[in-house]
JSON list of C-alpha atoms in Angstrom, two decimals:
[
{"chain": "A", "resi": 1, "resn": "MET", "atom": "CA", "xyz": [98.74, 110.42, 46.68]},
{"chain": "A", "resi": 2, "resn": "THR", "atom": "CA", "xyz": [99.79, 108.03, 49.42]},
{"chain": "A", "resi": 3, "resn": "ASP", "atom": "CA", "xyz": [100.64, 109.22, 52.89]},
{"chain": "A", "resi": 4, "resn": "LYS", "atom": "CA", "xyz": [103.08, 107.20, 54.91]},
{"chain": "A", "resi": 5, "resn": "ILE", "atom": "CA", "xyz": [101.79, 106.45, 58.37]},
{"chain": "A", "resi": 6, "resn": "LEU", "atom": "CA", "xyz": [104.22, 105.02, 60.88]},
{"chain": "A", "resi": 7, "resn": "ILE", "atom": "CA", "xyz": [102.80, 102.41, 63.23]},
{"chain": "A", "resi": 8, "resn": "ASN", "atom": "CA", "xyz": [104.66, 100.59, 65.96]},
{"chain": "A", "resi": 9, "resn": "ARG", "atom": "CA", "xyz": [104.97, 96.94, 64.87]},
{"chain": "A", "resi": 10, "resn": "HIS", "atom": "CA", "xyz": [104.37, 95.75, 68.43]},
{"chain": "A", "resi": 11, "resn": "SER", "atom": "CA", "xyz": [101.02, 97.57, 68.53]},
{"chain": "A", "resi": 12, "resn": "ILE", "atom": "CA", "xyz": [99.92, 95.63, 65.44]},
{"chain": "A", "resi": 13, "resn": "GLN", "atom": "CA", "xyz": [100.97, 92.35, 67.02]},
{"chain": "A", "resi": 14, "resn": "LEU", "atom": "CA", "xyz": [99.28, 93.24, 70.31]},
{"chain": "A", "resi": 15, "resn": "LEU", "atom": "CA", "xyz": [96.03, 94.19, 68.56]},
{"chain": "A", "resi": 16, "resn": "ARG", "atom": "CA", "xyz": [96.06, 90.91, 66.62]},
{"chain": "A", "resi": 17, "resn": "ILE", "atom": "CA", "xyz": [96.71, 88.84, 69.74]},
{"chain": "A", "resi": 18, "resn": "LEU", "atom": "CA", "xyz": [94.05, 90.60, 71.80]},
{"chain": "A", "resi": 19, "resn": "VAL", "atom": "CA", "xyz": [91.39, 90.41, 69.08]},
{"chain": "A", "resi": 20, "resn": "SER", "atom": "CA", "xyz": [92.10, 86.73, 68.44]},
{"chain": "A", "resi": 21, "resn": "GLY", "atom": "CA", "xyz": [91.45, 85.89, 72.10]},
{"chain": "A", "resi": 22, "resn": "ILE", "atom": "CA", "xyz": [87.72, 86.54, 71.86]},
{"chain": "A", "resi": 23, "resn": "PHE", "atom": "CA", "xyz": [87.40, 84.08, 68.98]},
{"chain": "A", "resi": 24, "resn": "LEU", "atom": "CA", "xyz": [89.39, 81.37, 70.74]},
{"chain": "A", "resi": 25, "resn": "VAL", "atom": "CA", "xyz": [87.25, 81.68, 73.86]},
{"chain": "A", "resi": 26, "resn": "ALA", "atom": "CA", "xyz": [83.98, 81.98, 71.92]},
{"chain": "A", "resi": 27, "resn": "GLY", "atom": "CA", "xyz": [84.87, 79.07, 69.65]},
{"chain": "A", "resi": 28, "resn": "ALA", "atom": "CA", "xyz": [85.60, 76.82, 72.62]},
{"chain": "A", "resi": 29, "resn": "ASN", "atom": "CA", "xyz": [82.40, 77.99, 74.30]},
{"chain": "A", "resi": 30, "resn": "HIS", "atom": "CA", "xyz": [80.36, 77.14, 71.21]},
{"chain": "A", "resi": 31, "resn": "LEU", "atom": "CA", "xyz": [81.76, 73.63, 71.20]},
{"chain": "A", "resi": 32, "resn": "LEU", "atom": "CA", "xyz": [81.53, 73.04, 74.97]},
{"chain": "A", "resi": 33, "resn": "ASN", "atom": "CA", "xyz": [78.17, 74.75, 75.58]},
{"chain": "A", "resi": 34, "resn": "THR", "atom": "CA", "xyz": [76.24, 74.14, 72.38]},
{"chain": "A", "resi": 35, "resn": "GLU", "atom": "CA", "xyz": [72.87, 73.70, 74.09]},
{"chain": "A", "resi": 36, "resn": "LYS", "atom": "CA", "xyz": [73.21, 76.88, 76.15]},
{"chain": "A", "resi": 37, "resn": "THR", "atom": "CA", "xyz": [74.17, 78.83, 73.02]},
{"chain": "A", "resi": 38, "resn": "ALA", "atom": "CA", "xyz": [71.23, 77.30, 71.11]},
{"chain": "A", "resi": 39, "resn": "ASN", "atom": "CA", "xyz": [68.89, 78.46, 73.89]},
{"chain": "A", "resi": 40, "resn": "ARG", "atom": "CA", "xyz": [70.22, 82.01, 73.50]},
{"chain": "A", "resi": 41, "resn": "ILE", "atom": "CA", "xyz": [69.45, 81.84, 69.79]},
{"chain": "A", "resi": 42, "resn": "GLU", "atom": "CA", "xyz": [65.90, 80.66, 70.46]},
{"chain": "A", "resi": 43, "resn": "LYS", "atom": "CA", "xyz": [65.32, 83.67, 72.76]},
{"chain": "A", "resi": 44, "resn": "ALA", "atom": "CA", "xyz": [66.78, 86.15, 70.25]},
{"chain": "A", "resi": 45, "resn": "SER", "atom": "CA", "xyz": [64.61, 88.60, 68.33]},
{"chain": "A", "resi": 46, "resn": "PHE", "atom": "CA", "xyz": [66.24, 87.69, 65.02]},
{"chain": "A", "resi": 47, "resn": "LYS", "atom": "CA", "xyz": [66.55, 83.91, 65.50]},
{"chain": "A", "resi": 48, "resn": "GLY", "atom": "CA", "xyz": [65.17, 83.54, 61.97]},
{"chain": "A", "resi": 49, "resn": "ILE", "atom": "CA", "xyz": [68.61, 84.49, 60.61]},
{"chain": "A", "resi": 50, "resn": "ALA", "atom": "CA", "xyz": [70.15, 81.41, 62.21]},
{"chain": "A", "resi": 51, "resn": "HIS", "atom": "CA", "xyz": [67.25, 79.18, 61.16]},
{"chain": "A", "resi": 52, "resn": "PHE", "atom": "CA", "xyz": [67.60, 80.45, 57.57]},
{"chain": "A", "resi": 53, "resn": "PHE", "atom": "CA", "xyz": [71.11, 78.95, 57.43]},
{"chain": "A", "resi": 54, "resn": "GLY", "atom": "CA", "xyz": [70.20, 75.66, 59.09]},
{"chain": "A", "resi": 55, "resn": "GLU", "atom": "CA", "xyz": [69.82, 73.86, 62.39]},
{"chain": "A", "resi": 56, "resn": "PRO", "atom": "CA", "xyz": [71.16, 76.10, 65.20]},
{"chain": "A", "resi": 57, "resn": "GLU", "atom": "CA", "xyz": [73.06, 73.31, 66.99]},
{"chain": "A", "resi": 58, "resn": "TRP", "atom": "CA", "xyz": [74.87, 72.40, 63.77]},
{"chain": "A", "resi": 59, "resn": "LEU", "atom": "CA", "xyz": [75.63, 76.08, 63.03]},
{"chain": "A", "resi": 60, "resn": "ILE", "atom": "CA", "xyz": [76.94, 76.60, 66.56]},
{"chain": "A", "resi": 61, "resn": "ALA", "atom": "CA", "xyz": [79.33, 73.65, 66.28]},
{"chain": "A", "resi": 62, "resn": "LEU", "atom": "CA", "xyz": [80.46, 74.75, 62.81]},
{"chain": "A", "resi": 63, "resn": "SER", "atom": "CA", "xyz": [81.01, 78.35, 63.93]},
{"chain": "A", "resi": 64, "resn": "GLY", "atom": "CA", "xyz": [82.93, 77.08, 66.97]},
{"chain": "A", "resi": 65, "resn": "ILE", "atom": "CA", "xyz": [85.30, 75.09, 64.77]},
{"chain": "A", "resi": 66, "resn": "VAL", "atom": "CA", "xyz": [85.75, 78.01, 62.36]},
{"chain": "A", "resi": 67, "resn": "MET", "atom": "CA", "xyz": [86.35, 80.50, 65.18]},
{"chain": "A", "resi": 68, "resn": "LEU", "atom": "CA", "xyz": [88.96, 78.23, 66.79]},
{"chain": "A", "resi": 69, "resn": "ALA", "atom": "CA", "xyz": [90.77, 77.53, 63.51]},
{"chain": "A", "resi": 70, "resn": "ALA", "atom": "CA", "xyz": [90.66, 81.08, 62.08]},
{"chain": "A", "resi": 71, "resn": "GLY", "atom": "CA", "xyz": [91.26, 82.57, 65.54]},
{"chain": "A", "resi": 72, "resn": "PHE", "atom": "CA", "xyz": [94.43, 80.51, 65.95]},
{"chain": "A", "resi": 73, "resn": "ILE", "atom": "CA", "xyz": [95.64, 81.38, 62.44]},
{"chain": "A", "resi": 74, "resn": "PHE", "atom": "CA", "xyz": [94.93, 85.04, 63.21]},
{"chain": "A", "resi": 75, "resn": "LEU", "atom": "CA", "xyz": [96.74, 84.74, 66.56]},
{"chain": "A", "resi": 76, "resn": "ILE", "atom": "CA", "xyz": [99.95, 83.46, 65.00]},
{"chain": "A", "resi": 77, "resn": "GLY", "atom": "CA", "xyz": [99.81, 86.08, 62.25]},
{"chain": "A", "resi": 78, "resn": "TYR", "atom": "CA", "xyz": [99.52, 83.75, 59.28]},
{"chain": "A", "resi": 79, "resn": "LYS", "atom": "CA", "xyz": [97.40, 85.17, 56.42]},
{"chain": "A", "resi": 80, "resn": "THR", "atom": "CA", "xyz": [95.88, 87.67, 58.81]},
{"chain": "A", "resi": 81, "resn": "LYS", "atom": "CA", "xyz": [93.77, 89.36, 56.14]},
{"chain": "A", "resi": 82, "resn": "TRP", "atom": "CA", "xyz": [92.06, 86.10, 55.17]},
{"chain": "A", "resi": 83, "resn": "ALA", "atom": "CA", "xyz": [91.67, 84.99, 58.77]},
{"chain": "A", "resi": 84, "resn": "ALA", "atom": "CA", "xyz": [90.08, 88.36, 59.58]},
{"chain": "A", "resi": 85, "resn": "ILE", "atom": "CA", "xyz": [87.68, 88.04, 56.64]},
{"chain": "A", "resi": 86, "resn": "ILE", "atom": "CA", "xyz": [86.61, 84.58, 57.80]},
{"chain": "A", "resi": 87, "resn": "LEU", "atom": "CA", "xyz": [86.18, 85.75, 61.38]},
{"chain": "A", "resi": 88, "resn": "MET", "atom": "CA", "xyz": [84.13, 88.72, 60.20]},
{"chain": "A", "resi": 89, "resn": "MET", "atom": "CA", "xyz": [81.91, 86.41, 58.13]},
{"chain": "A", "resi": 90, "resn": "VAL", "atom": "CA", "xyz": [81.19, 84.43, 61.30]},
{"chain": "A", "resi": 91, "resn": "LEU", "atom": "CA", "xyz": [80.83, 87.44, 63.61]},
{"chain": "A", "resi": 92, "resn": "ILE", "atom": "CA", "xyz": [78.29, 89.38, 61.52]},
{"chain": "A", "resi": 93, "resn": "PRO", "atom": "CA", "xyz": [75.50, 86.75, 61.50]},
{"chain": "A", "resi": 94, "resn": "ILE", "atom": "CA", "xyz": [76.10, 85.97, 65.18]},
{"chain": "A", "resi": 95, "resn": "THR", "atom": "CA", "xyz": [75.81, 89.67, 66.02]},
{"chain": "A", "resi": 96, "resn": "LEU", "atom": "CA", "xyz": [72.68, 90.12, 63.91]},
{"chain": "A", "resi": 97, "resn": "THR", "atom": "CA", "xyz": [71.04, 87.00, 65.30]},
{"chain": "A", "resi": 98, "resn": "VAL", "atom": "CA", "xyz": [71.79, 87.24, 69.01]},
{"chain": "A", "resi": 99, "resn": "GLN", "atom": "CA", "xyz": [72.49, 90.87, 69.83]},
{"chain": "A", "resi": 100, "resn": "VAL", "atom": "CA", "xyz": [70.59, 93.16, 67.48]},
{"chain": "A", "resi": 101, "resn": "GLY", "atom": "CA", "xyz": [67.11, 93.90, 68.76]},
{"chain": "A", "resi": 102, "resn": "GLN", "atom": "CA", "xyz": [67.86, 93.01, 72.37]},
{"chain": "A", "resi": 103, "resn": "ILE", "atom": "CA", "xyz": [68.04, 95.87, 74.84]},
{"chain": "A", "resi": 104, "resn": "THR", "atom": "CA", "xyz": [69.91, 93.63, 77.32]},
{"chain": "A", "resi": 105, "resn": "THR", "atom": "CA", "xyz": [72.74, 92.98, 74.87]},
{"chain": "A", "resi": 106, "resn": "LEU", "atom": "CA", "xyz": [73.75, 96.53, 73.98]},
{"chain": "A", "resi": 107, "resn": "GLY", "atom": "CA", "xyz": [77.13, 96.08, 75.68]},
{"chain": "A", "resi": 108, "resn": "PRO", "atom": "CA", "xyz": [77.92, 92.87, 73.76]},
{"chain": "A", "resi": 109, "resn": "LEU", "atom": "CA", "xyz": [76.57, 94.48, 70.57]},
{"chain": "A", "resi": 110, "resn": "PHE", "atom": "CA", "xyz": [79.04, 97.35, 70.81]},
{"chain": "A", "resi": 111, "resn": "LYS", "atom": "CA", "xyz": [81.80, 94.92, 71.84]},
{"chain": "A", "resi": 112, "resn": "ASN", "atom": "CA", "xyz": [81.19, 93.08, 68.58]},
{"chain": "A", "resi": 113, "resn": "ILE", "atom": "CA", "xyz": [81.17, 96.35, 66.66]},
{"chain": "A", "resi": 114, "resn": "ALA", "atom": "CA", "xyz": [84.58, 97.16, 68.20]},
{"chain": "A", "resi": 115, "resn": "ILE", "atom": "CA", "xyz": [85.84, 93.69, 67.24]},
{"chain": "A", "resi": 116, "resn": "LEU", "atom": "CA", "xyz": [84.60, 94.30, 63.69]},
{"chain": "A", "resi": 117, "resn": "GLY", "atom": "CA", "xyz": [86.69, 97.48, 63.74]},
{"chain": "A", "resi": 118, "resn": "GLY", "atom": "CA", "xyz": [89.76, 95.52, 64.80]},
{"chain": "A", "resi": 119, "resn": "LEU", "atom": "CA", "xyz": [89.19, 92.93, 62.09]},
{"chain": "A", "resi": 120, "resn": "SER", "atom": "CA", "xyz": [88.64, 95.71, 59.54]},
{"chain": "A", "resi": 121, "resn": "PHE", "atom": "CA", "xyz": [92.07, 97.09, 60.39]},
{"chain": "A", "resi": 122, "resn": "PHE", "atom": "CA", "xyz": [93.67, 93.80, 59.34]},
{"chain": "A", "resi": 123, "resn": "ILE", "atom": "CA", "xyz": [91.49, 93.49, 56.24]},
{"chain": "A", "resi": 124, "resn": "MET", "atom": "CA", "xyz": [92.25, 97.02, 55.04]},
{"chain": "A", "resi": 125, "resn": "ASN", "atom": "CA", "xyz": [95.99, 96.98, 55.82]},
{"chain": "A", "resi": 126, "resn": "ASP", "atom": "CA", "xyz": [98.69, 94.62, 54.57]},
{"chain": "A", "resi": 127, "resn": "THR", "atom": "CA", "xyz": [99.99, 93.83, 58.05]},
{"chain": "A", "resi": 128, "resn": "ASP", "atom": "CA", "xyz": [101.69, 90.61, 56.90]},
{"chain": "A", "resi": 129, "resn": "ASN", "atom": "CA", "xyz": [104.16, 92.70, 54.90]},
{"chain": "A", "resi": 130, "resn": "LEU", "atom": "CA", "xyz": [104.35, 95.49, 57.47]},
{"chain": "A", "resi": 131, "resn": "LEU", "atom": "CA", "xyz": [105.77, 93.09, 60.06]},
{"chain": "A", "resi": 132, "resn": "LYS", "atom": "CA", "xyz": [108.46, 91.61, 57.79]}
]
């Protein structure tokens, strides 16, 4: 049984635009402030997660490029499901590395959890077809 749920198309567009903004800003920040971001990783309780995947500076630059590219694709509404999956794949290790286990980052931790919720909406719903 499928229930039909009516959603205002502008609310979907607004959610997509607002969620994409964090990735555009964060991606630019990763590229412009790589050393500062690397220092945050080195102070993190779970810095081993980042080190498992490689050199933090390289990972920061790569994640910055991916966040800018996928964030822009998400912003314009092209292949939103795939863009959201890519952004989620970047957000989860960042959240686990930098914010889990730090009492001072509870606000940013729950901000990232909320962003994961927004991305999940676009992964679980075919919004590309809903807006046509």
